């Protein structure tokens, strides 16, 4: 077991990095655990248009890199280790245990900032065709479909943004949504409707994936399940929402029906000394600005808790 950490932050997206920066600036010994690359979902946004202070938009990866630099400059220590388990303290004021492949760490407080992962459609062969035509990240994989026919499924901001990103590469983009009204922002919807390469297929669902070694098309259905024909495409981008990531924490942590970690306004979870911030939380709005704000509040609450321990 290593020396005790004041604030352990789990996850290096904007919520975690901001929490790390604020906690370190409060004089806390702060360690941030990140399994892969810091930046989270923000690092995949080509142009972030609704983060305050950037009227011309900002590159998501650049913004995340700057917040990382700011966190490290404040004294937040980065550990590139995947957290396997968090064992909550057995008594109030006792340390929590963070378990990674590299070791075990005792932490007075923990800020959960694991973000959210894209939801699957749940279709047969979806997993097998992932990376062979099926993708969950238009920014990452869009360029592979230059001059091809692709489809996006979903009706939220991610689906609208993905369709716009893909229209830069693909010859034709079909946006398939199960209703006839989008739930994403009006500005994005207007832009999608004004883009010639994007064709809307409303009140349609994807009921099957066609192709053997790689995706060659989609089986479509009407909302009542009736067959709506086949659509030949080379790629399918799934944008049907996200699921909060928190599986490494004990089941006793209170979660909402969709898996979001329940917190109060101070980001306190149902476990004393454990806080949550950003997309892993049960929250009405998942944006970069709310992730940053959650991180700041969680760090302030965790710092107060550490100080109350004396
Ligand atoms: P979302 O807002 O939850 O939308 C998910 C969409 O997928 C909905 O339109 C839903 O249809 C549809 N859907 C769900 N399950 C489906 C299924 N099994 N088959 C077919 N369609 C299905 O998710 P999101 O778009 O990923 O956005 C997540 C969060 O990130 C939101 O808070 C969003 O505002 C935010 N975000 C913001 C931006 C931005 O501001 N630029 C960009 C990306 C994401 P129904 O509408 O019928 O429920």
Short mmCIF file of N, CA, C and O in Angstrom, two decimals, residues 253-257 259-264 267-271 274 276 280-282:
data_model
loop_
_atom_site.label_atom_id
_atom_site.label_comp_id
_atom_site.label_asym_id
_atom_site.label_seq_id
_atom_site.Cartn_x
_atom_site.Cartn_y
_atom_site.Cartn_z
N UNK A 253 -23.10 1.54 -3.91
CA UNK A 253 -23.20 2.94 -4.35
C UNK A 253 -24.56 3.15 -5.02
O UNK A 253 -24.92 2.39 -5.92
N UNK A 254 -25.29 4.18 -4.60
CA UNK A 254 -26.64 4.39 -5.17
C UNK A 254 -26.56 4.89 -6.62
O UNK A 254 -25.83 5.83 -6.92
N UNK A 255 -27.30 4.22 -7.48
CA UNK A 255 -27.34 4.60 -8.90
C UNK A 255 -28.79 4.78 -9.33
O UNK A 255 -29.70 4.19 -8.74
N UNK A 256 -28.99 5.56 -10.39
CA UNK A 256 -30.34 5.74 -10.93
C UNK A 256 -30.66 4.54 -11.83
O UNK A 256 -29.79 3.71 -12.08
N UNK A 257 -31.88 4.51 -12.36
CA UNK A 257 -32.28 3.36 -13.18
C UNK A 257 -31.41 3.23 -14.44
O UNK A 257 -31.24 2.14 -14.96
N UNK A 259 -28.21 3.83 -14.52
CA UNK A 259 -26.83 3.55 -14.12
C UNK A 259 -26.04 4.76 -13.66
O UNK A 259 -24.89 4.63 -13.24
N UNK A 260 -26.62 5.96 -13.75
CA UNK A 260 -25.91 7.17 -13.32
C UNK A 260 -25.72 7.19 -11.81
O UNK A 260 -26.63 6.79 -11.07
N UNK A 261 -24.56 7.66 -11.37
CA UNK A 261 -24.29 7.71 -9.92
C UNK A 261 -25.08 8.87 -9.32
O UNK A 261 -24.96 10.02 -9.79
N UNK A 262 -25.86 8.58 -8.31
CA UNK A 262 -26.70 9.61 -7.69
C UNK A 262 -25.85 10.44 -6.73
O UNK A 262 -25.11 9.91 -5.90
N UNK A 263 -25.94 11.78 -6.90
CA UNK A 263 -25.21 12.68 -5.99
C UNK A 263 -26.17 13.77 -5.51
O UNK A 263 -27.24 13.97 -6.10
N UNK A 264 -25.72 14.52 -4.48
CA UNK A 264 -26.46 15.73 -4.12
C UNK A 264 -25.80 16.91 -4.85
O UNK A 264 -24.91 16.71 -5.70
N UNK A 267 -22.07 17.09 -5.08
CA UNK A 267 -21.47 15.93 -5.77
C UNK A 267 -21.17 14.77 -4.82
O UNK A 267 -20.43 13.86 -5.15
N UNK A 268 -21.76 14.82 -3.63
CA UNK A 268 -21.60 13.74 -2.65
C UNK A 268 -22.45 12.54 -3.08
O UNK A 268 -23.64 12.70 -3.40
N UNK A 269 -21.84 11.36 -3.12
CA UNK A 269 -22.60 10.14 -3.45
C UNK A 269 -23.19 9.57 -2.16
O UNK A 269 -23.08 10.17 -1.09
N UNK A 270 -23.76 8.38 -2.27
CA UNK A 270 -24.34 7.74 -1.09
C UNK A 270 -23.28 7.20 -0.15
O UNK A 270 -23.59 6.75 0.96
N UNK A 271 -22.00 7.24 -0.55
CA UNK A 271 -20.91 6.76 0.31
C UNK A 271 -20.13 7.96 0.85
O UNK A 271 -19.65 8.79 0.07
N UNK A 274 -16.96 9.85 -0.86
CA UNK A 274 -16.91 9.49 -2.29
C UNK A 274 -17.82 10.45 -3.06
O UNK A 274 -18.99 10.63 -2.71
N UNK A 276 -18.88 12.22 -7.12
CA UNK A 276 -18.92 11.89 -8.56
C UNK A 276 -19.07 13.18 -9.34
O UNK A 276 -19.68 14.15 -8.87
N UNK A 280 -20.58 10.42 -15.63
CA UNK A 280 -20.90 9.18 -14.90
C UNK A 280 -22.00 9.43 -13.88
O UNK A 280 -22.58 8.50 -13.31
N UNK A 281 -22.33 10.71 -13.66
CA UNK A 281 -23.32 11.09 -12.66
C UNK A 281 -24.73 10.99 -13.25
O UNK A 281 -24.91 11.08 -14.46
N UNK A 282 -25.70 10.87 -12.36
CA UNK A 282 -27.10 10.94 -12.77
C UNK A 282 -27.39 12.43 -12.98
O UNK A 282 -27.54 13.17 -12.01
#
